[in-house]
Short mmCIF file of C-alpha atoms and ligand atoms in Angstrom, two decimals:
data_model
loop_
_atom_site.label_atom_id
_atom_site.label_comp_id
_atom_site.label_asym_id
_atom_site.label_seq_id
_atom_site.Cartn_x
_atom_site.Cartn_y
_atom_site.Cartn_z
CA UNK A 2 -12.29 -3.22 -13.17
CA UNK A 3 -10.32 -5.88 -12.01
CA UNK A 4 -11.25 -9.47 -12.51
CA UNK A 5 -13.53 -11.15 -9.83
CA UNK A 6 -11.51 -13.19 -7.17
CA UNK A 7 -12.17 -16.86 -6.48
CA UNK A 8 -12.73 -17.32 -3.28
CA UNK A 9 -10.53 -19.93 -2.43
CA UNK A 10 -9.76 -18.73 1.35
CA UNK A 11 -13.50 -19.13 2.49
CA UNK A 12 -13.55 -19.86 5.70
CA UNK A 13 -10.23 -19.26 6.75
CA UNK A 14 -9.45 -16.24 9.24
CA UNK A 15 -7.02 -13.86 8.70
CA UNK A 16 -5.38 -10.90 10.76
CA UNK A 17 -4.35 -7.70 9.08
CA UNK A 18 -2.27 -5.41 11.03
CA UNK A 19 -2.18 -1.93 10.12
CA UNK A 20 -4.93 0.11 8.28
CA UNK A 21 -2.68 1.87 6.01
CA UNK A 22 -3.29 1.68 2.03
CA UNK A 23 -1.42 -1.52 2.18
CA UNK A 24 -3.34 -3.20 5.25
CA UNK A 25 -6.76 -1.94 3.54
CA UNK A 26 -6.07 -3.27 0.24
CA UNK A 27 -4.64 -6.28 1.43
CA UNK A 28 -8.01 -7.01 3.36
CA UNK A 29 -10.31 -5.73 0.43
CA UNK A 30 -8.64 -8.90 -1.36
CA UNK A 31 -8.62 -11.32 1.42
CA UNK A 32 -12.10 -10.88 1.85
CA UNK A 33 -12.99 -10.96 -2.31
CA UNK A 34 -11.27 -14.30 -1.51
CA UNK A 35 -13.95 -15.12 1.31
CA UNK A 36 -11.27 -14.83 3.50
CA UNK A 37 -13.00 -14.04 7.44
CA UNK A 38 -11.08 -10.75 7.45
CA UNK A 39 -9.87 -8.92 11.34
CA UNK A 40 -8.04 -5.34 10.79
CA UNK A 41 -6.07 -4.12 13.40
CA UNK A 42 -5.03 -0.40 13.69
CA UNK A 43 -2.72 0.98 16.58
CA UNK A 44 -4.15 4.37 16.01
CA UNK A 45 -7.65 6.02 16.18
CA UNK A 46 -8.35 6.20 12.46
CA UNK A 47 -7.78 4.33 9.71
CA UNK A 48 -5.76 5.55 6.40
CA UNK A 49 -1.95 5.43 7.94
CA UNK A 50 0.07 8.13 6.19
CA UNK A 51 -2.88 9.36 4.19
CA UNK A 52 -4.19 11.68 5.66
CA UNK A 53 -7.32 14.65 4.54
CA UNK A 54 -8.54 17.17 7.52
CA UNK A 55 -11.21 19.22 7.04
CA UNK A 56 -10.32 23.44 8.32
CA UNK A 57 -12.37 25.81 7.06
CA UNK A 58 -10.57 28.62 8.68
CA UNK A 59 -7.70 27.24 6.65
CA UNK A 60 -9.06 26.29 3.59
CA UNK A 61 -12.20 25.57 1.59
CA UNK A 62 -10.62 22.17 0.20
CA UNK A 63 -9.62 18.98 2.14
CA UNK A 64 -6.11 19.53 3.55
CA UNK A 65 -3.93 16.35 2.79
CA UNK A 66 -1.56 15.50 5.44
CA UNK A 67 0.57 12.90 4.05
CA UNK A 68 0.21 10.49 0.52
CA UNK A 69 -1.85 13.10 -2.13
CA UNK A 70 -0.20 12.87 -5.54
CA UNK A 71 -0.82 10.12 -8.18
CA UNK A 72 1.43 9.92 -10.75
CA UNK A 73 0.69 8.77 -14.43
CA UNK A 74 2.64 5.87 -14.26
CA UNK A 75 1.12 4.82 -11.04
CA UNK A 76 -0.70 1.44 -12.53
CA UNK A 77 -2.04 -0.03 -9.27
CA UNK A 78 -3.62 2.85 -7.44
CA UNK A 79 -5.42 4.12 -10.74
CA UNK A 80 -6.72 0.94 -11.00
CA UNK A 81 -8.01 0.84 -7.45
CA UNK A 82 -9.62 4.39 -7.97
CA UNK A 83 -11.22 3.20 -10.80
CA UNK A 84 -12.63 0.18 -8.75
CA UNK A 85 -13.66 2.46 -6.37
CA UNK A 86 -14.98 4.88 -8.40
CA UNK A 87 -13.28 7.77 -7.19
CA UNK A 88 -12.81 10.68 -9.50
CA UNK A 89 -8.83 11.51 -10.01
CA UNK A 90 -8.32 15.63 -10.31
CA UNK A 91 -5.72 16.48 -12.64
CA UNK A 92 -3.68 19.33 -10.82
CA UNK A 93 -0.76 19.56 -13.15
CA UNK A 94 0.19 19.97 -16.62
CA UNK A 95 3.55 20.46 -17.40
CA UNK A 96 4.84 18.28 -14.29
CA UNK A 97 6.91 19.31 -11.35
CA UNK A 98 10.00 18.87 -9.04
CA UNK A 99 10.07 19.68 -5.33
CA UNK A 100 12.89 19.73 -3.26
CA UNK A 101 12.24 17.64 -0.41
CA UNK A 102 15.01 18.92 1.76
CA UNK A 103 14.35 22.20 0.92
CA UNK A 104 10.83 22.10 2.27
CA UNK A 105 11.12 23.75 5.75
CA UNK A 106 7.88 21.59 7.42
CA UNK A 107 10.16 18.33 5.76
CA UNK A 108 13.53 18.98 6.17
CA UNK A 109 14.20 15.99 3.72
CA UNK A 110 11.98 13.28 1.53
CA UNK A 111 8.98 12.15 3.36
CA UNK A 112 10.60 8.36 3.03
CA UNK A 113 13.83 6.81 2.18
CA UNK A 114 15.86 3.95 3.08
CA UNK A 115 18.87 4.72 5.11
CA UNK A 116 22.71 4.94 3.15
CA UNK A 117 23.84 1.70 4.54
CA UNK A 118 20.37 -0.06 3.47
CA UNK A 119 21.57 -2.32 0.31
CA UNK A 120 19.07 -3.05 -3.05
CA UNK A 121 19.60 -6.02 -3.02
CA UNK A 122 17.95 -6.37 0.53
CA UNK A 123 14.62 -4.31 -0.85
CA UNK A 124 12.98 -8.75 -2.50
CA UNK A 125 13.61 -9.97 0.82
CA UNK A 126 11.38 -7.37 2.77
CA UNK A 127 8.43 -8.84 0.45
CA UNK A 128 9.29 -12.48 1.18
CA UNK A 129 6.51 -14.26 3.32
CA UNK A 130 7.57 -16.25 6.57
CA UNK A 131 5.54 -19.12 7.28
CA UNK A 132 2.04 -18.13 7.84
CA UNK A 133 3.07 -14.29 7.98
CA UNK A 134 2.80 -12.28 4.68
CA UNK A 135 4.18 -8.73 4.67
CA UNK A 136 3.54 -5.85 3.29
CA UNK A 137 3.74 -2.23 2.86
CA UNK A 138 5.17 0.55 0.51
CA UNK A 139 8.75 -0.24 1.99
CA UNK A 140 8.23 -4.03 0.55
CA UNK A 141 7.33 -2.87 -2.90
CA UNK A 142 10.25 -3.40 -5.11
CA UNK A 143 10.11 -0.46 -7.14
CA UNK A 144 7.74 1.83 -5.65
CA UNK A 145 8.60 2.27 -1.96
CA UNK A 146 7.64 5.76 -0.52
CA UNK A 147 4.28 5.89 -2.94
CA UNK A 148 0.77 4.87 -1.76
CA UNK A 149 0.90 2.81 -5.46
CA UNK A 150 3.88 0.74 -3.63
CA UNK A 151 1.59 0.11 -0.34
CA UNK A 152 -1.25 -0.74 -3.17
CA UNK A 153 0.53 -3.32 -4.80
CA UNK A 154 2.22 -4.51 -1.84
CA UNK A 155 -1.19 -5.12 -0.54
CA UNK A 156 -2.56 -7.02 -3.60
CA UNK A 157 0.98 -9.25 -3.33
CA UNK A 158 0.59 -10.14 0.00
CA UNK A 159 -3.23 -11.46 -0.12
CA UNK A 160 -1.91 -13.42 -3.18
CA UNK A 161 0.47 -14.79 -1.16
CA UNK A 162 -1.95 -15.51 1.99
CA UNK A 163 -3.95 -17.61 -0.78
CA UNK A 164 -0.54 -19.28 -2.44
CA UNK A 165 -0.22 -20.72 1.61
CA UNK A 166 -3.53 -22.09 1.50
CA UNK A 167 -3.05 -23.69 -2.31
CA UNK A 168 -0.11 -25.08 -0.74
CA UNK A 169 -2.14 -26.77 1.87
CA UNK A 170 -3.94 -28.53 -0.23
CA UNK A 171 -3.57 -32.59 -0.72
CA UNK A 172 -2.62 -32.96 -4.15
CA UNK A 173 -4.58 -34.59 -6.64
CA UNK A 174 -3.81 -38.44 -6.96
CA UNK A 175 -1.41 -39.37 -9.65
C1 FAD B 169 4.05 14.01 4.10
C2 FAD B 169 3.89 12.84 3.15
C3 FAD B 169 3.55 13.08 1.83
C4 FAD B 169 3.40 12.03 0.95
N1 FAD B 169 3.04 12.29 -0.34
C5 FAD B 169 2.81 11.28 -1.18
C6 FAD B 169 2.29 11.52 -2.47
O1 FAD B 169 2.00 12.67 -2.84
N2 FAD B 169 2.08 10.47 -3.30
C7 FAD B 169 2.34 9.18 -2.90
O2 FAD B 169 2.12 8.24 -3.69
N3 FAD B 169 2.80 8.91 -1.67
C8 FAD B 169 3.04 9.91 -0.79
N4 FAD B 169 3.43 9.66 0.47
C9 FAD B 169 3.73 8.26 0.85
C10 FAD B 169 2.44 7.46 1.12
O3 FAD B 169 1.62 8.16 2.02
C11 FAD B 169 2.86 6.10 1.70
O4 FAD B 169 3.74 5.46 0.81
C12 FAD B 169 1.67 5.15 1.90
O5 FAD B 169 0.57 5.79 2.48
C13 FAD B 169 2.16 3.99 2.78
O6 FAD B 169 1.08 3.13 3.05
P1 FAD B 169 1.33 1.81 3.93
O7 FAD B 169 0.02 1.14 4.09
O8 FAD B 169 2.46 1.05 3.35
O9 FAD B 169 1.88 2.34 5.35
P2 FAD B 169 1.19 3.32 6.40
O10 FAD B 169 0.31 4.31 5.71
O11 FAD B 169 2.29 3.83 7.25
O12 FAD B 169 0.23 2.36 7.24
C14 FAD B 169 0.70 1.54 8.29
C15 FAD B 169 -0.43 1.44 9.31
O13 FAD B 169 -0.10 0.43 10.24
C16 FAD B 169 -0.41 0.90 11.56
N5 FAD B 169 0.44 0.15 12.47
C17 FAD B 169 1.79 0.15 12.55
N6 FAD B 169 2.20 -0.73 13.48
C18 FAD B 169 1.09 -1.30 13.99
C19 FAD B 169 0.87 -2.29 15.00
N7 FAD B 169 1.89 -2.87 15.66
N8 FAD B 169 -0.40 -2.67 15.27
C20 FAD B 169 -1.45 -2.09 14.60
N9 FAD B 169 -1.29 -1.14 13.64
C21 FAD B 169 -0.04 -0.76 13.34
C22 FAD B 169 -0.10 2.38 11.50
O14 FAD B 169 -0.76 3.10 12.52
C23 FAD B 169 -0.63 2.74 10.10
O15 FAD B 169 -2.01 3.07 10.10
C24 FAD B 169 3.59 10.68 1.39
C25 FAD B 169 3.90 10.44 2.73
C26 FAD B 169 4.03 11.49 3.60
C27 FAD B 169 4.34 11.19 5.05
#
């Protein structure tokens, strides 16, 4: 469970665009913080590239469109699952590897930077701009491509949205 947030950023408004795991987690936080929380999503549903469908011509179980797998190492969405209290179901036991570009509905990894896009570049997609805090699996340093990188990303940005506000503040007389 994670430690209750101070709500330092009552009052205050904030705008969240995009619903994905990042936008969601980032408001979850904002408003622990008594931020006065506004999500905007582009598209009809909420949940970005996660993704469950329901076909029962198809299938008895939920069919997962996009993010599904959570791997052990995967600190930030476990811990958000457990917050949640949703139940994790172990599907593997020995591991696996699958070929992204060898997966004919894929044709090549489900994310990746392009081969002129440099590491180095990967801290200053996380950096805020004035008011504006980003983020997003793409801004997680080492987790980019995994819903734990949008997670964290989230959870870095609303600390950042209340580091702006700390900022703010007068300081205390000498
Ligand atoms: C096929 C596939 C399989 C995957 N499998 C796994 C997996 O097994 N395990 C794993 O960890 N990860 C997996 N991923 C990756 C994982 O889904 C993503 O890393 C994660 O969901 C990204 O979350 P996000 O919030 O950063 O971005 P997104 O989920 O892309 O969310 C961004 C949101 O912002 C909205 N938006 C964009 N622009 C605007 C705008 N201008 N105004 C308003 N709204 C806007 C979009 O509509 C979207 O809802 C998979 C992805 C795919 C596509």
């Amino acid at each position: 469970m994670r430690k209750a947030l101070t709500p330092f950023l009552k009052g205050q408004r904030v705008i969240v665009v995009g619903g994905g795991r990042a936008g969601l987690v980032a408001g979850r936080d904002l408003g622990a913080r008594g931020a006065d929380v506004q999500l905007l999503e582009a598209r009809a549903r909420l949940g970005g590239r996660v993704c469950s469908i329901d076909d029962a011509d198809f299938s008895d179980a939920p069919i997962e469109l996009g993010g599904e797998f959570i791997d052990g190492e995967h600190a930030a969405i476990r811990s958000l699952c457990r917050d949640l209290k949703l139940t994790l179901v172990p599907v593997l036991k020995d591991g696996f590897g699958l070929s992204w570009e060898l997966d004919p509905y894929a044709l090549g990894g489900y994310t990746f930077f392009p081969p002129d896009f440099r590491p180095e570049w990967r801290s200053e997609l996380s950096r805020s701009f004035g008011r504006i805090a980003f983020a997003g699996d793409h801004t997680s340093r080492y987790w980019h491509g995994y819903m734990n990188g949008a997670v964290e990303s989230g959870h870095r940005a609303a600390r950042d949205i209340e580091m702006m506000k700390l900022m703010e503040l007068p300081s205390a007389p000498a």
